[in-house]
XYZ file of C-alpha atoms in Angstrom:
589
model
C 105.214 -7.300 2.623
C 102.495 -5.661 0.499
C 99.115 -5.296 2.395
C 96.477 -7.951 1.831
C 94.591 -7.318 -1.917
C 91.677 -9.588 -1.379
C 90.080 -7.325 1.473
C 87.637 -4.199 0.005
C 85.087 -3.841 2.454
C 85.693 -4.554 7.150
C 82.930 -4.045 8.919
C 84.128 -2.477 12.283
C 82.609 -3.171 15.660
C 81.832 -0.804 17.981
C 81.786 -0.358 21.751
C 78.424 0.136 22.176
C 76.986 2.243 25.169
C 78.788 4.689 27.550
C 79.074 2.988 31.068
C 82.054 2.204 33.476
C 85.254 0.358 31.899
C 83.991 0.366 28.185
C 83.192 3.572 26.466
C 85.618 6.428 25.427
C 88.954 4.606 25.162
C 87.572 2.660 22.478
C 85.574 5.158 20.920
C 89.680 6.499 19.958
C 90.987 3.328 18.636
C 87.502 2.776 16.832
C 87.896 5.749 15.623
C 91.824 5.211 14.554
C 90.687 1.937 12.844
C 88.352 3.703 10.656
C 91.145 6.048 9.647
C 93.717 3.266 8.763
C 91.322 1.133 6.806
C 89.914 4.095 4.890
C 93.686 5.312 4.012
C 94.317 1.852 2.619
C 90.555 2.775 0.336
C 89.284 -0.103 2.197
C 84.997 0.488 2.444
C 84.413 0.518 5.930
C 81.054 -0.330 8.003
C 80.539 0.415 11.549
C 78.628 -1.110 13.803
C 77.546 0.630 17.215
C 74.584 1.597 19.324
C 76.377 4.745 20.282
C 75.591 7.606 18.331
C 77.602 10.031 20.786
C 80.862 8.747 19.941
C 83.264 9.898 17.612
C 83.499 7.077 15.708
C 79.849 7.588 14.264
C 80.201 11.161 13.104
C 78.902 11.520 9.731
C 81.661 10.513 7.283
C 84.077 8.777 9.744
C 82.754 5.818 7.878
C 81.398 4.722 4.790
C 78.654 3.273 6.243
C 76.970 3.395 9.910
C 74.655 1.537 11.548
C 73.250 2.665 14.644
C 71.944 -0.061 16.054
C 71.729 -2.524 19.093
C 75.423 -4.675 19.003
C 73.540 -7.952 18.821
C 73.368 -11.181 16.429
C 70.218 -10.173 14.848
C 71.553 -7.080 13.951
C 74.868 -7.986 12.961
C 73.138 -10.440 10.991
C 70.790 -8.085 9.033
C 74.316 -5.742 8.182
C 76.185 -8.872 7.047
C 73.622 -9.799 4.500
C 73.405 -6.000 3.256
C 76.759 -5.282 2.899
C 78.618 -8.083 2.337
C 81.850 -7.432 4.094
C 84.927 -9.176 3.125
C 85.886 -9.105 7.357
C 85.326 -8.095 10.416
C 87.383 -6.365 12.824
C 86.737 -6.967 16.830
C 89.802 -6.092 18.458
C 88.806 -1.927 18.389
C 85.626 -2.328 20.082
C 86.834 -3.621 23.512
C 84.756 -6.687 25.411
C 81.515 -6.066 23.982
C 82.851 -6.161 20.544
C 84.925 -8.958 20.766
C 81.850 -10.688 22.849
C 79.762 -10.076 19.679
C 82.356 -11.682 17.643
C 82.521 -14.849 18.980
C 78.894 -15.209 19.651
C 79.078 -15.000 15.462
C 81.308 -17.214 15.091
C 79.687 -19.756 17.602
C 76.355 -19.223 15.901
C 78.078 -20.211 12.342
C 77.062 -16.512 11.096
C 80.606 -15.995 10.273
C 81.297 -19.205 7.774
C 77.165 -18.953 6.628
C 78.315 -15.556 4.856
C 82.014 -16.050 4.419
C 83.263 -13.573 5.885
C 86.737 -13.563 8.216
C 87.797 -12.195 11.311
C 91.053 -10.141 10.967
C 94.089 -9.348 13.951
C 92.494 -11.826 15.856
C 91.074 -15.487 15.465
C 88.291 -17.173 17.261
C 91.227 -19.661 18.311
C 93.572 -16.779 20.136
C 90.089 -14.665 21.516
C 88.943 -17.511 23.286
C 92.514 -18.576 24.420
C 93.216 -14.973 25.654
C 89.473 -14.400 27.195
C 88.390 -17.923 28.558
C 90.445 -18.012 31.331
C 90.647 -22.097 31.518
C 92.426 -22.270 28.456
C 94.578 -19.273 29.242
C 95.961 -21.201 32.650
C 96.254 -24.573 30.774
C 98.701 -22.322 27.857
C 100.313 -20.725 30.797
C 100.914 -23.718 32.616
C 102.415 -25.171 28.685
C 104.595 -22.477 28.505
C 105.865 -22.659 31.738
C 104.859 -19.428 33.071
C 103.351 -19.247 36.795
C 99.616 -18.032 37.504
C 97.454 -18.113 40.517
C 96.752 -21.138 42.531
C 93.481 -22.055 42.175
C 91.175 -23.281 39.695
C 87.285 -23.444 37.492
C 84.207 -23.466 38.970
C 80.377 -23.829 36.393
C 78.605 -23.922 39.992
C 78.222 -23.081 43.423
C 78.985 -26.318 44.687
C 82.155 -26.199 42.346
C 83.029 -23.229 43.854
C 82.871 -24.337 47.475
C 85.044 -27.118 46.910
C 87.924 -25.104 45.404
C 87.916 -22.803 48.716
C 90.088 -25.908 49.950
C 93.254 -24.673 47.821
C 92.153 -21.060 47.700
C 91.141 -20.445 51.370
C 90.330 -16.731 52.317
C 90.401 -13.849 51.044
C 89.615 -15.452 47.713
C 89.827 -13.635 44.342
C 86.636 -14.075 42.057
C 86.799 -13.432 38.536
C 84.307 -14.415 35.903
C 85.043 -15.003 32.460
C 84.041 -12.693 29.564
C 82.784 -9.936 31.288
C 83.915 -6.291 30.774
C 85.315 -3.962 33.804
C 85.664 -6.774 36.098
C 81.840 -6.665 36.382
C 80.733 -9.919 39.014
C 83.898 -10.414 40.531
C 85.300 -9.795 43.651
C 86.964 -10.552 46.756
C 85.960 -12.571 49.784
C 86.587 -12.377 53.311
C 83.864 -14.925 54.435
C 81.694 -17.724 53.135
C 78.647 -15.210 52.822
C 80.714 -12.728 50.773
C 82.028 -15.758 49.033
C 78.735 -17.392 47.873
C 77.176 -13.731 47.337
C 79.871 -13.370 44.638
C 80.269 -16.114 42.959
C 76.289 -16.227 42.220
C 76.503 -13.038 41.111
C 79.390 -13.612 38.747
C 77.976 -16.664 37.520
C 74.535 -14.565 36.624
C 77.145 -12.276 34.639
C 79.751 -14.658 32.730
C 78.050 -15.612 29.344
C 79.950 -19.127 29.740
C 78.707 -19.350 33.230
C 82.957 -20.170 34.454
C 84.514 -18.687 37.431
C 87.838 -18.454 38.136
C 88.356 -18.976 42.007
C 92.135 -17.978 42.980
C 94.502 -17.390 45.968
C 94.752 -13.746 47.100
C 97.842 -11.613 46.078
C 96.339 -8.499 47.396
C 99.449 -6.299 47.995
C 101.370 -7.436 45.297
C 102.699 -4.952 43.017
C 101.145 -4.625 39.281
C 102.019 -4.311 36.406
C 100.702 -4.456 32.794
C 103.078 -4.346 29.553
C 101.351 -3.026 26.562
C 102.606 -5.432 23.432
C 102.080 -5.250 19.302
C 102.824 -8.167 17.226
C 102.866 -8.791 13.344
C 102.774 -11.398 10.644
C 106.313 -11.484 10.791
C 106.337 -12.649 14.044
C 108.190 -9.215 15.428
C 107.070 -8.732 19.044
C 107.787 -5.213 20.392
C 107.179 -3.501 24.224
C 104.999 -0.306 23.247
C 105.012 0.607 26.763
C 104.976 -0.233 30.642
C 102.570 0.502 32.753
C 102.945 0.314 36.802
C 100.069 0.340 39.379
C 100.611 2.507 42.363
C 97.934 0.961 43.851
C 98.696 -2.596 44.796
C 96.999 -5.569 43.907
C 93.240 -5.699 44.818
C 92.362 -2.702 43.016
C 91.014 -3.058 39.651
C 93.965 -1.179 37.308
C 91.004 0.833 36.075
C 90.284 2.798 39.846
C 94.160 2.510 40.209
C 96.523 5.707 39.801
C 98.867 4.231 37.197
C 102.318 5.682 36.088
C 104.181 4.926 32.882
C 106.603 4.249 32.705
C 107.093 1.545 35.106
C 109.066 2.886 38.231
C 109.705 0.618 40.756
C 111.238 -2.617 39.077
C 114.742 -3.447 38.087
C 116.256 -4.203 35.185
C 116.314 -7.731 35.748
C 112.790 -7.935 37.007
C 111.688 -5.903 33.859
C 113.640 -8.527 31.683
C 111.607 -11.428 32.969
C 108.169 -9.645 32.402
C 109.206 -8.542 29.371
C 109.999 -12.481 28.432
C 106.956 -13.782 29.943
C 104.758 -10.787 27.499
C 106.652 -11.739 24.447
C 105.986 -15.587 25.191
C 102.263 -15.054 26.042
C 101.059 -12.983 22.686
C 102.518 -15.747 20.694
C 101.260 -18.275 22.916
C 97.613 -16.842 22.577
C 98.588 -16.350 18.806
C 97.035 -12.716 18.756
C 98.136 -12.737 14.835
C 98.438 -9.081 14.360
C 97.706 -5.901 16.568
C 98.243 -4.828 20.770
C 97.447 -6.741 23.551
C 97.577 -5.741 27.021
C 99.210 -8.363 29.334
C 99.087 -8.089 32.821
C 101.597 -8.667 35.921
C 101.892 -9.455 40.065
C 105.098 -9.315 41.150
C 105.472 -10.665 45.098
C 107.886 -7.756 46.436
C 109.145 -9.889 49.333
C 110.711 -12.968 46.758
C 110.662 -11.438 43.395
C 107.731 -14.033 41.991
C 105.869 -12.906 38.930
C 102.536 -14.533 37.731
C 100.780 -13.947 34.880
C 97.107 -12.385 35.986
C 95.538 -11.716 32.205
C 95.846 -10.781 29.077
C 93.193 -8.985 26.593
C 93.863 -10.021 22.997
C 92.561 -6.481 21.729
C 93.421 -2.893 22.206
C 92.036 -1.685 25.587
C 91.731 0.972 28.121
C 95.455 0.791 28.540
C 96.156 0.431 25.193
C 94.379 4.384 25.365
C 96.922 5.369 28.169
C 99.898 3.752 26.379
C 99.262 5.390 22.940
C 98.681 8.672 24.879
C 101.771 8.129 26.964
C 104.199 7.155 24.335
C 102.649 9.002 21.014
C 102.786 5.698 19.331
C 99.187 5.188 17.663
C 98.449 1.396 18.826
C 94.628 1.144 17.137
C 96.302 2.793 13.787
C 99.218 0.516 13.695
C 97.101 -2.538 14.698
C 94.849 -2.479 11.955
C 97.430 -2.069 9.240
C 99.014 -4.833 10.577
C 95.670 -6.561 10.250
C 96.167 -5.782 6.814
C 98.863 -7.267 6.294
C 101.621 -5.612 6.887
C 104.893 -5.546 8.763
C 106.050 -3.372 11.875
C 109.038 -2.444 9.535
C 106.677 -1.347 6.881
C 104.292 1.388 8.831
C 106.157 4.664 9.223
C 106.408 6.346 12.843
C 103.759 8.986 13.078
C 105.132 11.150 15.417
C 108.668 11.388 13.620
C 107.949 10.552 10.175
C 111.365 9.180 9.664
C 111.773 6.366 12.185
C 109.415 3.119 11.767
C 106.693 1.692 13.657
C 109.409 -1.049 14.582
C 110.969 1.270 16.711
C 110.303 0.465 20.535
C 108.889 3.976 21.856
C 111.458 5.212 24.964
C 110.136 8.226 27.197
C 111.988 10.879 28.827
C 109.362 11.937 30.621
C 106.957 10.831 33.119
C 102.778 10.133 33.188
C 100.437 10.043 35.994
C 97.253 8.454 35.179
C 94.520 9.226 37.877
C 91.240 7.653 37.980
C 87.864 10.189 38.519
C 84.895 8.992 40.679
C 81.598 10.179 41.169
C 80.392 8.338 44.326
C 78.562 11.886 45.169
C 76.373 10.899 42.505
C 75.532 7.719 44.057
C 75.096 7.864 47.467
C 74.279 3.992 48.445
C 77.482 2.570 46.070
C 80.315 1.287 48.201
C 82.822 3.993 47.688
C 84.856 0.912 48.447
C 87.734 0.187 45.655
C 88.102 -3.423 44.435
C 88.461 -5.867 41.348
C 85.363 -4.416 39.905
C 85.898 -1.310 38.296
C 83.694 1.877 39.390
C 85.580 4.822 37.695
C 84.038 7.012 35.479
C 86.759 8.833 33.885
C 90.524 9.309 34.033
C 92.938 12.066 33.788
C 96.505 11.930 32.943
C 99.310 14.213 33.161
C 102.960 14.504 32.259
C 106.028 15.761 33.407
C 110.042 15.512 33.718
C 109.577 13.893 37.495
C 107.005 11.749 39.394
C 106.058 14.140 41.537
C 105.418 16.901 38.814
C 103.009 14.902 37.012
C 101.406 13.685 40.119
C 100.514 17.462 41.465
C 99.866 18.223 37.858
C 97.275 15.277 37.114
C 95.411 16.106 40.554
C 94.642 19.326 39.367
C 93.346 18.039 36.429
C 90.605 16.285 38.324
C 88.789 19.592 38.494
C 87.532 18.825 41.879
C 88.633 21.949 43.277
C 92.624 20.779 44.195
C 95.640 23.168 43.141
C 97.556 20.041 43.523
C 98.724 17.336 46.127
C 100.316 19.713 48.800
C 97.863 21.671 50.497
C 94.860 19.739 49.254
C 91.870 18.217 51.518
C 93.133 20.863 53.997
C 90.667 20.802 57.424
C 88.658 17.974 54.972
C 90.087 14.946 56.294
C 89.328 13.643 59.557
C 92.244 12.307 61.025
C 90.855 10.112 63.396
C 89.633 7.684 60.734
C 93.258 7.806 59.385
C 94.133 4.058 59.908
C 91.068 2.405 58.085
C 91.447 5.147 55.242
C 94.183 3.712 54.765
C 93.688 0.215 55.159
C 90.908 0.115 53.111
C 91.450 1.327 49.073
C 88.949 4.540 48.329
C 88.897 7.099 45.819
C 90.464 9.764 47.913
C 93.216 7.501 49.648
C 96.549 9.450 47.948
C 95.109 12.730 49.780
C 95.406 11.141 53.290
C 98.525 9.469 52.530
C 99.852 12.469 52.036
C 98.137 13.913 55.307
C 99.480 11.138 57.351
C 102.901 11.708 56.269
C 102.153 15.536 57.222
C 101.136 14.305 60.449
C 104.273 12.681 60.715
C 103.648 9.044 59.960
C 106.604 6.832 58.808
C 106.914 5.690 55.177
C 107.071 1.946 56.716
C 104.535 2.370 58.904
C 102.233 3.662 55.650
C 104.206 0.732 53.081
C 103.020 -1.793 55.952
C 99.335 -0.452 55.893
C 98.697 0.242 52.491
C 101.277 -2.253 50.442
C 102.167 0.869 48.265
C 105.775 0.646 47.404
C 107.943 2.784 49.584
C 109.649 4.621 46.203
C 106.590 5.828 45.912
C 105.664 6.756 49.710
C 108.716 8.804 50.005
C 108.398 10.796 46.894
C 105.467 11.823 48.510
C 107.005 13.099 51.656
C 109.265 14.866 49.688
C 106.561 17.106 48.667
C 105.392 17.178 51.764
C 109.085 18.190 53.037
C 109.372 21.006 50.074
C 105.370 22.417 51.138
C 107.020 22.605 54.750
C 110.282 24.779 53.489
C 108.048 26.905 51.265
C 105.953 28.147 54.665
C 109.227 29.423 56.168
C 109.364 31.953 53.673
C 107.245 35.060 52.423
C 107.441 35.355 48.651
C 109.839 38.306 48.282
C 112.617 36.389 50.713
C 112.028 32.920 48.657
C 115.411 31.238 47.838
C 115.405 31.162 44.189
C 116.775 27.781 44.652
C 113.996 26.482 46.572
C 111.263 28.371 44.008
C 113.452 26.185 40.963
C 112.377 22.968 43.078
C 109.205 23.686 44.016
C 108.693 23.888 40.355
C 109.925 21.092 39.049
C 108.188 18.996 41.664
C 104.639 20.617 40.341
C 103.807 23.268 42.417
C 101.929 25.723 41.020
C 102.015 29.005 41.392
C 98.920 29.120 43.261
C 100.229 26.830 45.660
C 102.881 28.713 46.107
C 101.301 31.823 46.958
C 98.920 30.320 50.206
C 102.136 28.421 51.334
C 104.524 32.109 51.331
C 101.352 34.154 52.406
C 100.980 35.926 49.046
C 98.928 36.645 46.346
C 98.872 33.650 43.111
C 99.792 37.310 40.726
C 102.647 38.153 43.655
C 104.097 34.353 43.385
C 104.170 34.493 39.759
C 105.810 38.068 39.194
C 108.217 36.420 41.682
C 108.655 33.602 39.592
C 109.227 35.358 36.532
C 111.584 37.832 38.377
C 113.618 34.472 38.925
C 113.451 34.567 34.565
C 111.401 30.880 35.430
C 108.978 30.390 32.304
C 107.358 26.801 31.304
C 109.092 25.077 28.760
C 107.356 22.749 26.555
C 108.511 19.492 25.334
C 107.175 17.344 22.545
C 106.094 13.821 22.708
C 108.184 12.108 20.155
C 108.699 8.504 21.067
C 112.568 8.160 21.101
C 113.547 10.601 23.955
C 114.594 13.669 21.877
C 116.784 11.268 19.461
C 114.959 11.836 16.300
C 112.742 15.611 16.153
C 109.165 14.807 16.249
C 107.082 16.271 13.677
C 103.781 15.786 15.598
C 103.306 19.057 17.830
C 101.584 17.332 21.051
C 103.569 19.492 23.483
C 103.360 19.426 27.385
C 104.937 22.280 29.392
C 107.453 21.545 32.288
C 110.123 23.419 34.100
C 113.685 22.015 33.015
C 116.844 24.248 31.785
C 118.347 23.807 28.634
C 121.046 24.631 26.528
C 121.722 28.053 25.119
C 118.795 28.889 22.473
C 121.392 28.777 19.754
C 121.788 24.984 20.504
C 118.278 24.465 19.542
C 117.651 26.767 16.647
C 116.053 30.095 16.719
C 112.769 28.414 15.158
C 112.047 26.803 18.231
C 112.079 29.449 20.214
C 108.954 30.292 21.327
C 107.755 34.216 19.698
C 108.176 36.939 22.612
C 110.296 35.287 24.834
C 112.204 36.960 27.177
C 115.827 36.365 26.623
C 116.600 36.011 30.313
C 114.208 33.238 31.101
C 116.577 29.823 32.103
C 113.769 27.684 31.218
C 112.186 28.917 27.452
C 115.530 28.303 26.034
C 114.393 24.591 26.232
C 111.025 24.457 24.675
C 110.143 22.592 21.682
C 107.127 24.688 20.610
C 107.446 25.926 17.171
C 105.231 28.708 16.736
C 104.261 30.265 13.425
C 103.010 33.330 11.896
C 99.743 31.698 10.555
C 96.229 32.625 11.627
C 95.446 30.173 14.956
C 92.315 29.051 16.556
C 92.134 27.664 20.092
C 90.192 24.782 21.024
C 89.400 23.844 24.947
C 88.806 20.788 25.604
C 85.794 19.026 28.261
C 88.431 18.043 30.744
C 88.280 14.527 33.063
């Protein structure tokens, strides 16, 4: 279908401010919105108080308004520019907050002008969390026991189904911001004040605990067509009780089988058309009960979101862009794959690679916060990493953190004190994945950790078998390494540097041992069909894998210099060229 011809001017809102859970990841899709409607010569108008985001460089739109995201404001812009829509589903909470407020406030049908990829009727079905449970509950899909509460009193009363710990979430607020769980009546009342201060409809949602559950969150686009498709899946290492956004996430997910992933995948599809998101990605999220297999639905945001970021990262399929053409008007079949240029955005993206997604905190910085991890989200930042193996991107993502770590194994050495082992791990921090790994050094079972911490065992004993590899790599200097064990060590993510304090060498001594061994990176493109279709985006990331004889690949992509010996260069996608280059460094986590 053609795109929509009566729309010439969408007025996009921003994210406002920089603080925890709403900031950068919508600054990209804000910013990928304003490049889709301006390709379609659409006029666009931005809205946001933010004038260090990307999205309000100079030229990124037609027309900017730096302003305060509020009614009078959006008021003022309506009457001045007369757009023909609006667009809320870029801007995460706080501009799809200021979107209904509009429409409550009649602004929207005083000056005619339309939402678009989302309608007041699926926001407030997706965000108000009554009439989400009530459309579960229709469509026959399980949630939480529990129920509403407008008071204290209300509240009180529902601890009779809940009992302890209770989960506390409050409706339309961003982050998880006044929720929480409670162990006790005090905690409990302390909470749900404070969440009722915070929800603009002044509704709680009181529910029974799943903490240790396993999570899970499927990232899903739908069009006017009615074509539903899985961008990507996202698992939680962390277990339930951890806000996903102060959770180390991997994607794709890991841990469930096929059948399992069938069901959720189901439920997702049944739940965007439920809500009746009409165009665009939603993020839909999961608890799976590992002892009996259960699944509830937790949430779903009917918007792009932070892990709409991750997923378009992880997969190279640009959720934001595709969303707003589709808010245009038209079909999945229609919009061309970025990344290949011959597939379509139909396509369902499949990776044949792995990414680690670990959250950064700054609790240094704030020395009476509870570096205590919960529902409400306190991370600052993220990094995320990829790699042909779980425990490559892992190593490689905590190095990324740049908090001084050259990657899991050998980190937090002498930092830790072991005697507080058992309530580290008990009790969910920032820097719990550095003594899990320390307690499995210190010889701790992965079922005695699984029974502590509710991680999933898969996970656990990857782990230990970088802590079993660190322990093989000390029994060797770096001249009498097995070349066999230096090939492993690799392609679980040790770096070099690592390397060198386990063998009692020199980082320059491990890697002229390394390249003795002819063991160069190799880097691999992200091209959302696993190597099926060549990608014509380069966004490369190295890794250590053999490949075929160079001739298989053609001579173009070998990389310029390389040593003919080397097992692993043979397999790199990098396609280097004789023009003049420029290198940009990024600002890191």
């Amino acid at each position: 279908m053609p795109k929509r011809t009566d729309l010439h001017s969408v007025l996009v809102l921003g994210s406002g401010p920089i603080q925890i859970g709403q900031a950068c990841e919508f600054d990209y899709s804000g910013t990928q919105a304003l490049k889709a409607l301006r390709e379609e010569g659409i006029r666009t108008i931005l809205l946001n108080s933010n004038p260090a985001s990307i999205m309000t460089d100079p030229g990124r739109a037609d027309a900017t308004y730096i302003e305060p995201m509020t009614l009078a404001v959006l008021e003022k812009i309506l009457e001045i520019e007369k757009p023909d829509a609006i667009l809320p589903t870029v801007g995460g909470q706080t501009a799809l907050n200021l979107a209904m407020d509009a429409h409550h406030a009649g602004l929207l049908a005083k000056h005619k002008v339309q939402l678009i990829g989302a309608q007041p009727e699926a926001i407030n079905k997706g965000e108000d969390r009554q009439a989400f449970k009530a459309l579960m509950d229709e469509l026959g899909l399980e949630t939480c026991r529990g129920g509403f509460a407008h008071s204290l009193d209300e509240a009180r009363e529902l601890l009779k189904v809940t009992g302890f710990p209770a989960i506390i979430r409050p409706s339309f607020t961003l982050g998880g911001s006044g929720g929480g769980i409670a162990y006790n009546i005090e905690e409990f009342d302390t909470i749900c004040q404070r969440g009722l201060d915070l929800s603009p409809t002044k509704q709680l949602l009181i529910e029974e605990s799943i903490l240790g559950w396993k999570e899970f969150e499927l990232e899903v686009v739908r069009d006017l067509d009615d074509n539903v498709e899985v961008i990507c899946s996202i698992e939680n290492i962390d277990p339930m009780g951890v806000h996903t956004g102060d959770s180390i996430t991997v994607a794709p997910a890991l841990t469930l089988t096929d059948p399992e992933y069938q069901r959720m995948r189901d439920a997702a599809i049944a739940v965007i058309r439920g809500v009746g998101v009409e165009t665009g990605g939603s993020n839909i999220q999961f608890a799976l009960d590992p002892e009996t297999a259960r699944i509830i639905v937790i949430e779903m945001n009917p918007r792009v979101s932070r892990s709409s970021a991750l997923a378009s990262k992880a997969t190279g399929f640009p959720i934001a862009w595709v969303a707003t053409k589709l808010a245009l008007g038209y079909r999945l079949w229609e919009l061309p794959n970025a990344i290949t240029r011959k597939t379509k955005a139909a396509f369902e993206p499949v990776l044949d690679y792995i990414v680690v997604k670990i959250p950064r905190f700054t609790f240094e910085k704030f020395p009476q916060a509870d570096a205590v991890l919960g529902t409400q989200m306190k991370s600052v930042g993220e990094v995320m990493a990829i790699g042909r193996s779980f425990q490559e991107a892992l190593q490689k993502a905590v190095r990324s953190l740049e908090e001084g770590h050259t990657g899991l194994a050998g980190s937090m050495e002498g930092k830790l004190d072991m005697a507080r082992l058992r309530e580290r791990l008990l009790i969910p921090g920032p820097q719990r994945i550095f003594w899990l790994y320390h307690a499995l050094k210190a010889g701790h079972s992965v079922e005695e950790l699984h029974r502590l911490t509710k991680i999933t065992a898969w996970f656990l004993r990857e782990i230990e078998e970088i802590v079993v590899l660190e322990g093989r790599l000390r029994g060797f200097s770096i001249d009498r390494l097995p070349e066999e064990l230096l090939e492993r060590a690799k392609r679980a993510g040790f770096a070099d540097v690592q390397i060198a304090a386990f063998c009692g060498a020199t980082e320059l001594e491990a890697q002229q041992r390394r390249e003795g061994s002819g063991l160069r990176p190799a880097f691999k493109r992200i091209d959302t069909c696993a190597g099926e279709f060549f990608a014509e985006t380069p966004y490369l990331y190295g890794t250590w894998e053999a490949g075929a004889p160079a001739e298989a690949h053609g001579a173009e992509l070998r990389p310029e210099g390389s040593a003919p010996q080397a097992r692993y260069v043979d397999a790199s996608e990098a396609a280097p060229t004789d023009r003049k280059k420029a290198i940009v460094l990024g600002s890191g986590p």
